[in-house]
Each structure stands twice: as structure tokens, then as C-alpha cells.
Coordinates of C-alpha atoms in Angstrom, one line a residue:
M205 CA -8.4 -46.9 115.6
S206 CA -7.7 -48.7 112.3
G207 CA -8.4 -46.9 109.0
L208 CA -9.4 -50.2 107.4
R209 CA -13.0 -50.5 106.3
R210 CA -13.3 -53.9 104.5
V211 CA -11.1 -57.0 104.1
A212 CA -11.7 -59.8 101.6
L213 CA -10.6 -63.3 102.8
I214 CA -10.2 -66.0 100.2
S215 CA -10.4 -69.6 101.4
M216 CA -11.3 -71.5 98.2
H217 CA -10.9 -75.2 99.2
T218 CA -12.5 -75.2 102.6
S219 CA -15.1 -73.1 104.3
P220 CA -14.4 -71.4 107.7
I221 CA -17.8 -72.6 108.8
A222 CA -17.0 -76.3 108.2
Q223 CA -16.4 -78.6 111.2
P224 CA -12.6 -78.9 111.8
G225 CA -11.3 -82.4 111.5
T226 CA -13.6 -83.4 108.6
G227 CA -12.6 -83.5 105.0
D228 CA -10.1 -80.7 104.3
A229 CA -11.2 -78.7 107.3
G230 CA -8.6 -78.1 110.0
G231 CA -6.6 -75.4 111.7
M232 CA -6.9 -73.1 108.7
N233 CA -10.6 -73.0 109.1
V234 CA -10.3 -72.0 112.7
Y235 CA -7.7 -69.4 111.7
V236 CA -10.0 -67.8 109.1
A237 CA -13.1 -67.9 111.3
E238 CA -11.4 -66.5 114.4
T239 CA -9.6 -63.7 112.7
A240 CA -12.7 -62.7 110.7
Q241 CA -14.8 -62.5 113.8
R242 CA -12.3 -60.4 115.6
L243 CA -11.6 -58.1 112.7
A244 CA -15.4 -57.5 112.5
A245 CA -15.5 -56.7 116.2
R246 CA -13.1 -53.9 115.6
G247 CA -15.5 -52.4 113.0
I248 CA -13.7 -53.8 109.9
E249 CA -16.2 -55.6 107.6
V250 CA -15.1 -59.0 106.4
E251 CA -16.2 -60.9 103.3
I252 CA -15.0 -64.5 103.0
F253 CA -15.1 -66.1 99.5
T254 CA -15.2 -69.9 99.5
R255 CA -16.2 -72.6 97.0
A256 CA -19.8 -73.8 97.2
T257 CA -19.8 -77.6 98.0
T258 CA -23.6 -78.3 98.2
S259 CA -26.7 -76.9 96.6
A260 CA -28.1 -76.5 100.1
Q261 CA -25.7 -73.7 101.0
E262 CA -27.1 -70.2 100.9
P263 CA -25.1 -68.0 98.4
V264 CA -24.6 -65.6 101.2
F265 CA -24.3 -66.5 104.9
H266 CA -23.7 -64.3 108.0
P267 CA -22.0 -66.4 110.7
S268 CA -21.5 -63.4 113.0
P269 CA -22.0 -59.6 112.9
G270 CA -19.8 -58.0 110.4
V271 CA -18.8 -61.2 108.7
L272 CA -20.2 -62.4 105.4
V273 CA -19.4 -65.7 103.7
R274 CA -20.0 -66.0 100.0
H275 CA -20.3 -69.5 98.6
V276 CA -19.0 -69.2 95.0
P277 CA -20.1 -71.9 92.5
A278 CA -17.0 -73.5 90.8
G279 CA -17.5 -76.9 89.3
P280 CA -19.9 -79.6 90.6
F281 CA -21.0 -79.1 94.2
E282 CA -19.9 -82.6 95.3
G283 CA -17.4 -85.2 94.2
L284 CA -14.3 -82.9 93.8
S285 CA -11.3 -83.5 96.0
K286 CA -8.7 -80.9 96.8
A287 CA -6.5 -82.4 94.1
D288 CA -9.2 -81.6 91.5
L289 CA -9.5 -77.9 92.4
P290 CA -6.7 -76.5 90.3
G291 CA -9.0 -77.2 87.3
Q292 CA -11.6 -74.9 88.9
L293 CA -9.4 -71.9 89.7
C294 CA -10.6 -70.0 86.6
A295 CA -14.3 -70.6 87.5
F296 CA -13.8 -69.6 91.1
A297 CA -11.8 -66.5 90.2
A298 CA -14.5 -65.4 87.8
G299 CA -17.1 -65.9 90.5
V300 CA -15.2 -63.8 93.0
M301 CA -14.6 -61.0 90.5
R302 CA -18.2 -61.1 89.4
E303 CA -19.2 -60.5 93.0
G304 CA -16.7 -57.8 93.3
A305 CA -18.1 -56.0 90.3
R306 CA -21.3 -55.5 92.1
S307 CA -19.5 -53.1 94.6
P308 CA -18.0 -49.7 94.0
E309 CA -14.3 -49.4 93.1
G310 CA -12.1 -49.4 96.1
W311 CA -14.7 -51.5 98.1
F312 CA -12.0 -53.6 99.7
D313 CA -8.8 -52.3 101.3
V314 CA -6.9 -55.6 101.2
I315 CA -7.2 -59.2 100.2
H316 CA -5.9 -62.0 102.5
S317 CA -5.7 -65.4 100.7
H318 CA -5.2 -68.6 102.6
Y319 CA -3.4 -71.7 101.0
W320 CA -1.9 -71.7 97.5
L321 CA -5.1 -72.3 95.6
S322 CA -6.7 -69.2 97.2
G323 CA -3.4 -67.4 96.5
Q324 CA -3.7 -68.1 92.8
V325 CA -7.2 -66.5 92.8
G326 CA -6.0 -63.7 95.1
W327 CA -3.3 -62.9 92.6
L328 CA -5.8 -62.3 89.8
V329 CA -8.3 -60.5 92.0
S330 CA -5.7 -58.2 93.5
D331 CA -4.7 -57.0 90.0
R332 CA -8.3 -56.5 89.0
W333 CA -9.4 -54.7 92.2
R334 CA -6.1 -52.8 92.5
V335 CA -5.7 -53.7 96.2
P336 CA -2.7 -55.4 98.0
L337 CA -2.5 -59.1 98.4
V338 CA -1.6 -60.6 101.7
H339 CA -1.0 -64.4 101.6
T340 CA -0.7 -67.1 104.2
M341 CA 0.6 -70.5 103.0
H342 CA -0.5 -72.6 106.0
T343 CA 1.3 -75.6 104.4
M344 CA 4.0 -75.7 101.8
A345 CA 4.6 -78.5 99.3
K346 CA 8.3 -78.4 99.4
V347 CA 8.3 -78.7 103.2
K348 CA 5.6 -81.5 103.2
N349 CA 7.6 -83.5 100.6
A350 CA 10.7 -83.2 102.7
Y351 CA 9.0 -84.9 105.6
L352 CA 6.7 -87.5 104.0
S353 CA 5.8 -90.6 105.9
A354 CA 6.6 -93.9 104.1
D355 CA 2.9 -94.4 103.1
D356 CA 2.1 -90.9 102.0
I357 CA 2.1 -89.4 98.5
A358 CA 4.3 -86.5 97.4
E359 CA 2.7 -83.2 96.5
P360 CA 2.6 -82.8 92.6
P361 CA 4.9 -80.4 90.7
G362 CA 1.9 -78.3 89.7
R363 CA 1.4 -77.3 93.3
L364 CA 5.1 -76.4 93.7
I365 CA 4.9 -74.1 90.7
G366 CA 1.7 -72.6 91.9
E367 CA 3.2 -71.8 95.3
E368 CA 6.2 -70.2 93.7
Q369 CA 4.0 -68.0 91.6
V370 CA 2.0 -66.9 94.7
V371 CA 5.1 -66.2 96.7
G372 CA 6.3 -63.9 93.8
A373 CA 2.9 -62.2 93.4
A374 CA 1.9 -61.5 97.0
D375 CA 2.6 -58.0 98.4
V376 CA 3.1 -59.5 101.9
L377 CA 3.6 -63.1 103.0
V378 CA 2.4 -64.0 106.6
A379 CA 4.3 -66.8 108.2
N380 CA 3.1 -68.6 111.3
T381 CA 6.6 -68.9 112.8
E382 CA 10.1 -67.7 112.3
Q383 CA 11.0 -71.2 110.9
E384 CA 8.3 -70.8 108.3
R385 CA 9.6 -67.4 107.4
Q386 CA 13.1 -68.9 106.8
E387 CA 11.6 -71.8 104.7
L388 CA 9.8 -69.2 102.5
I389 CA 13.1 -67.4 102.0
S390 CA 15.3 -70.4 101.5
L391 CA 12.9 -72.8 99.6
Y392 CA 10.8 -70.3 97.6
A393 CA 13.2 -67.3 97.3
A394 CA 10.8 -65.0 99.0
D395 CA 11.9 -61.4 99.5
P396 CA 12.8 -61.2 103.3
A397 CA 11.4 -57.7 103.4
R398 CA 7.9 -59.0 102.4
V399 CA 7.6 -61.8 104.9
R400 CA 6.1 -61.0 108.3
V401 CA 5.7 -63.5 111.2
V402 CA 2.3 -63.5 112.9
S403 CA 1.6 -66.3 115.3
P404 CA -1.9 -68.0 115.2
G405 CA -3.9 -67.8 118.4
V406 CA -6.2 -69.7 120.7
D407 CA -9.6 -68.8 122.1
L408 CA -8.6 -68.4 125.8
D409 CA -12.2 -68.1 126.9
L410 CA -13.2 -71.4 125.4
F411 CA -9.9 -73.3 125.9
S412 CA -9.2 -72.8 129.6
P413 CA -8.3 -74.9 132.6
G414 CA -11.1 -76.9 134.2
D415 CA -11.9 -79.7 136.6
R416 CA -10.6 -83.0 135.1
A417 CA -13.1 -85.2 136.9
T418 CA -16.0 -83.1 135.6
A419 CA -14.6 -83.2 132.1
R420 CA -14.2 -86.9 132.2
R421 CA -17.8 -87.4 133.2
N422 CA -18.9 -85.1 130.3
V423 CA -17.0 -87.2 127.7
A424 CA -17.6 -90.6 129.4
V425 CA -14.0 -91.4 130.3
A426 CA -13.3 -93.4 133.5
Q427 CA -11.7 -91.4 136.3
E428 CA -8.9 -94.0 136.8
D429 CA -7.9 -94.1 133.1
L430 CA -4.6 -92.6 131.8
L431 CA -6.0 -91.0 128.7
L432 CA -3.8 -90.3 125.6
L433 CA -5.7 -88.0 123.2
F434 CA -5.1 -87.5 119.5
V435 CA -7.2 -84.8 117.7
G436 CA -6.9 -84.1 114.0
R437 CA -7.6 -85.3 110.5
I438 CA -6.9 -89.0 109.9
Q439 CA -4.2 -89.0 107.3
P440 CA -0.6 -90.2 107.1
L441 CA 0.7 -86.7 107.6
K442 CA -0.8 -86.6 111.1
A443 CA 0.6 -90.0 112.0
P444 CA -2.0 -91.3 114.4
D445 CA -0.5 -94.8 113.9
V446 CA 2.6 -93.7 115.8
L447 CA 0.4 -93.2 118.9
V448 CA -1.3 -96.6 118.5
R449 CA 2.0 -98.4 118.2
A450 CA 3.5 -96.5 121.1
A451 CA 0.5 -97.2 123.3
A452 CA 0.7 -100.9 122.4
R453 CA 4.3 -101.0 123.6
L454 CA 3.4 -99.2 126.9
I455 CA 0.5 -101.6 127.5
G456 CA 2.6 -104.6 126.6
R457 CA 5.1 -103.7 129.4
G458 CA 2.6 -105.0 131.9
D459 CA 3.6 -102.6 134.7
G460 CA 1.3 -101.0 137.2
L461 CA 0.2 -98.3 134.8
S462 CA -0.4 -100.4 131.7
G463 CA -3.9 -101.6 132.7
R464 CA -5.1 -98.0 133.0
I465 CA -4.0 -96.7 129.6
R466 CA -6.7 -95.6 127.1
V467 CA -6.3 -93.9 123.7
A468 CA -8.9 -91.6 122.1
I469 CA -8.6 -90.7 118.4
L470 CA -11.0 -87.9 117.4
G471 CA -11.1 -87.0 113.7
G472 CA -12.3 -87.7 110.2
E473 CA -10.5 -89.0 107.1
S474 CA -8.9 -86.5 104.8
G475 CA -6.8 -86.3 101.7
T476 CA -4.6 -89.4 101.4
G477 CA -6.2 -90.8 104.5
A478 CA -9.0 -92.7 102.7
G479 CA -9.6 -95.9 104.6
Q480 CA -7.2 -94.9 107.3
T481 CA -9.6 -95.1 110.2
E482 CA -10.4 -98.8 109.4
R483 CA -6.6 -99.5 109.0
L484 CA -6.0 -97.9 112.4
R485 CA -8.8 -100.0 114.0
Q486 CA -7.2 -103.1 112.4
L487 CA -3.8 -102.1 113.6
A488 CA -5.1 -101.6 117.2
D489 CA -6.8 -105.0 117.0
D490 CA -3.6 -106.7 115.6
L491 CA -1.6 -105.2 118.4
G492 CA -4.1 -106.5 121.0
I493 CA -5.3 -103.1 122.2
G494 CA -8.4 -102.6 120.2
H495 CA -10.5 -102.6 123.3
R496 CA -8.4 -99.7 124.7
V497 CA -8.8 -97.4 121.8
I498 CA -11.8 -95.0 121.3
F499 CA -12.5 -93.8 117.8
G500 CA -14.7 -90.7 117.6
E501 CA -15.9 -88.2 115.0
P502 CA -14.7 -84.6 115.1
V503 CA -16.6 -82.7 117.9
A504 CA -17.8 -79.2 118.5
R505 CA -15.3 -76.7 119.9
D506 CA -16.8 -76.6 123.4
V507 CA -16.8 -80.4 123.5
L508 CA -13.2 -80.5 122.3
A509 CA -12.2 -78.3 125.2
Q510 CA -13.8 -80.9 127.5
W511 CA -11.7 -83.7 125.9
F512 CA -8.5 -81.7 126.3
R513 CA -9.3 -81.2 130.0
A514 CA -10.1 -84.9 130.4
A515 CA -6.8 -86.1 128.9
D516 CA -3.6 -86.8 130.8
L517 CA -1.5 -86.1 127.7
V518 CA -2.3 -84.8 124.2
I519 CA -0.2 -86.5 121.5
V520 CA 0.7 -84.7 118.2
P521 CA 3.0 -87.0 116.2
S522 CA 2.6 -85.2 112.9
Y523 CA 5.3 -85.4 110.2
N524 CA 4.9 -81.7 109.8
E525 CA 2.8 -78.8 111.1
S526 CA 3.0 -75.2 110.1
F527 CA 2.0 -74.3 113.6
G528 CA -0.2 -76.9 115.5
L529 CA -3.4 -75.3 116.8
V530 CA -4.3 -78.6 118.6
A531 CA -1.1 -78.2 120.7
I532 CA -1.8 -74.6 121.8
E533 CA -5.5 -75.4 122.5
A534 CA -4.5 -78.3 124.7
A535 CA -1.9 -76.1 126.4
A536 CA -4.5 -73.5 127.2
C537 CA -6.6 -76.2 128.9
G538 CA -3.6 -77.1 131.1
T539 CA -2.9 -80.4 129.5
P540 CA 0.7 -81.3 128.6
V541 CA 1.5 -82.1 125.0
V542 CA 3.9 -84.7 123.6
A543 CA 4.6 -83.6 120.0
A544 CA 7.0 -84.2 117.1
A545 CA 9.9 -81.8 117.0
V546 CA 8.9 -80.5 113.5
G547 CA 7.6 -77.4 111.9
G548 CA 5.8 -74.9 114.2
L549 CA 5.2 -77.5 116.9
P550 CA 8.1 -76.3 119.1
D551 CA 6.6 -72.8 119.1
A552 CA 3.1 -74.1 119.9
V553 CA 4.3 -76.5 122.6
G554 CA 6.9 -74.3 124.3
P555 CA 7.7 -75.2 127.9
G556 CA 4.3 -76.9 128.4
G557 CA 5.2 -80.3 126.9
V558 CA 7.8 -82.6 125.5
L559 CA 9.2 -82.8 121.9
V560 CA 10.2 -86.1 120.4
E561 CA 12.7 -86.5 117.6
G562 CA 11.6 -88.8 114.8
H563 CA 8.7 -91.2 114.7
D564 CA 10.0 -94.4 116.1
P565 CA 7.2 -95.8 118.3
H566 CA 9.7 -97.1 120.9
T567 CA 11.0 -93.5 121.4
W568 CA 7.4 -92.2 121.6
A569 CA 6.5 -94.9 124.1
D570 CA 9.5 -94.0 126.3
A571 CA 8.6 -90.2 126.2
I572 CA 4.9 -90.9 127.0
G573 CA 5.6 -93.5 129.6
A574 CA 8.0 -91.3 131.5
L575 CA 5.3 -88.7 131.9
L576 CA 2.5 -91.2 132.7
A577 CA 4.7 -92.5 135.5
D578 CA 5.3 -89.0 137.0
P579 CA 2.1 -87.1 137.8
D580 CA 4.1 -84.3 139.4
A581 CA 6.0 -83.7 136.2
R582 CA 2.7 -83.7 134.3
D583 CA 1.2 -81.1 136.7
A584 CA 4.3 -78.9 136.4
L585 CA 4.1 -79.0 132.6
G586 CA 0.4 -78.3 132.7
R587 CA 1.0 -75.1 134.7
K588 CA 3.7 -74.0 132.3
A589 CA 1.4 -74.8 129.4
I590 CA -1.3 -72.5 130.7
E591 CA 1.2 -69.7 131.0
H592 CA 2.6 -70.3 127.6
A593 CA -0.8 -70.3 125.9
R594 CA -1.6 -66.9 127.4
G595 CA 0.8 -65.4 124.9
F596 CA -1.2 -66.7 121.9
S597 CA -4.6 -65.0 122.0
W598 CA -6.4 -64.4 118.7
E599 CA -6.7 -60.7 119.7
R600 CA -2.9 -60.5 119.6
T601 CA -2.9 -62.3 116.2
V602 CA -5.4 -59.7 114.9
D603 CA -3.4 -56.8 116.3
H604 CA -0.5 -57.9 114.1
L605 CA -2.6 -58.7 111.1
V606 CA -4.2 -55.2 111.2
E607 CA -0.6 -53.8 111.2
V608 CA 0.3 -55.9 108.2
Y609 CA -2.9 -54.9 106.3
E610 CA -2.4 -51.2 107.0
Q611 CA 1.3 -51.3 106.0
A612 CA 0.5 -53.2 102.8
R613 CA -2.1 -50.6 101.9
E614 CA 0.3 -47.7 102.7
D615 CA 3.0 -49.3 100.6
Q616 CA 0.7 -49.6 97.6
E617 CA -0.4 -46.0 97.9
T618 CA 3.2 -44.9 98.0
D619 CA 4.1 -47.0 95.0
S620 CA 1.2 -45.8 92.9

């Protein structure tokens, strides 16, 4: 039984109750929401601090028993992009500390901040509340800048400096993978003794194998199609154009499979992806496959599971991913993944898919085409994917996070 009573989670730039795939909402939102719910199920109260983005939001919201979301005003509700938020750090930190002042001293046992903006706030609040700060980067500017696509924009120097400060201030840094741990040490001079690897998880009850024919009926995909699925925010980092170009090459081969290939792209524009959906539509039209590509908005999690089951392959061509929740969710549904060999994707894909070096559409077409032509290979990968995903439950993630929180608290008590 854990001795933890309350944990504060800080997620400044995006709310855990936002729809993943829209705006700045993505895997981090899922991470915060899933871990909060499971911490609360263990009797640990969780308060999540996030920036209010509309006047319609209740100041306090209870998404599930034991979990409380506080919408903290910081700047105008609407019209601010993530790039504008460094100017609101002071206002947000003041709002968080104002809420904290309403509670007795020692109310929280630990703070866990997510992304560098939240880490800046967590740094101040940790000092004020005299509780340890645990921080997860989720993405790192130095890594993103090293793997930019040709049409993307580099992260600004202010973010690099801010990340370095958070790395120095945090009592514990939680990395998603061993590779991320090494990047924190080599690129940010993190103390190796303060970096712990805790893999993200997957909801194995929701994302599970199911009948493909039924799933296809539920998402209106023809039974005879060979479906290539992309799920994620529409931005250069995620590289959905690589899938469109690769699909065009496969369709252009004119073999027995080409007439059955369909592409589904589910996601909303984000960050530097403004106008990207229309550009993707135009690209598909220019390549002569516009009628083969489905563009859809982000969907609810239960519907997403149906899409994963309906797909023949899930394609993740990102230029970088700290982990890749889409890959592990697809794997849990028994669908093989073809992913870029970058970041945490090798860990998420494991033996349940194929990794592709680089982003040349010809290379991607060859990798995808080989699997489309070999249903036995796809079935074998699907079975391996299911087994692989079983090692990534959110319960396991929270087991390790609780250990990290307890150790951080014990270390602070020892040092004080």
C-alpha cells in the first residue's frame, strides 16, 4: 500500500480531457489522463492544473473519482498558440500557487510536470510548496531540431534554455525509453542518477483484438480494401505526406493489389501544420489518388480501436516520437505497424511490425507493399504485436511512477 496521499500533475499547454489529435492534444494528454485515473484508483488523490482555454470551462472539473482538473486562467482564453505560452508562465504559476495556498501546508506529496512549459511552473511551485518535482519531457527541442523535416520550423532558443533549466531543477526526470534517458544525459547534461525510465502504457481493455469484418462495417470500410491507416496530428513532424506519396507509388504499380489500396488519415492540424490538411488533399489529387484517401477528424477512443482493428497496416512515418502511443495501441489490437526507426518507436513497435530507415517514399512503398502482398506475414506480425503490447499496460506504468514518487519524497526528507 502506497503512503502517497495526493499528487499534483501540471499540464499547462493542453488539457488531459481534450480530444487527442486536435490542436496540441496528443499522446501526452492520454498519458496524463490514464495515469491520473489509475493513481486515483489506488487511493491517491490527483489534482491536474491546466490552462483555461474557454470561458465555458468550469474552474474545477471531476472527470473520474479521485481526479480533479483545475482550469487556471492565464492570458486570453482563446487565440494563443503554444508558441505564445512562455509569456503566460508567470500568470499560470501565480494561479497554481494561489490554488495551493487554499490548502494546508504539505497538501501534496509530489508534483509531476509534463512538457517543458509545465516544468518551468513546476520548478517554482516545487520550491514554494517544498515538495519534490518529477518531470517528463515528452518531447525535447534538441532532439526535434536534429530530425526536422525540410518544411518544418526549428524550435526556438528560448525553449532550449527553458528545457535545460527544468532538467537542472527537477528532482527526478522520467524518460519514456532508454534512448530518451541517454538523450537527456548527453544533450542536456542530466545527472544519470536522477533519470528513471518508465514506459508509457496502453489501455488493454479498450485496445484489444477483434473481428476485422465487424470493425470495417463499423467504420464504413469495404471488406476487400487493403487499408493503410495514419492516426495523429497533421503537422510536418508526423509526416503523413510520406504515406500519401508511398501509397501513390504502390497504386501506380498497377499490380493485382493496387486497385484495393485505400488510405485513411485521421487527425487535426496542429502547430506548424496550419493548412496541412488541404495540402495533403491537393497532394493526393496531384498524384492521382485523391479518390483513394479518406480524411477524417480525430475520433473517440472506442471508435479509434475500431479503426485499428479495421486496418491492414498502421503507418507511423514521424520524424521523431518520444514513444509512439499510436503504435502500441495498434499493436494491442493485433494490427502490424510500419514505423520510422526513430525515437521511441522501436520500443513501441517491437516484434509486431517493421521499422523503416529514412523517409524516402520509395523505401516506404517497398516496405508497405511487401506486407500487403503477404497476408501470412501480416498475421504473424499481428500475433507478435498482441503479445508485445501486453507488456505495456498503464497499470505497469503507474506501478513504476508510484515507486518514483515515493523515492523522490524519501530523498527529500533525507536531505532536509
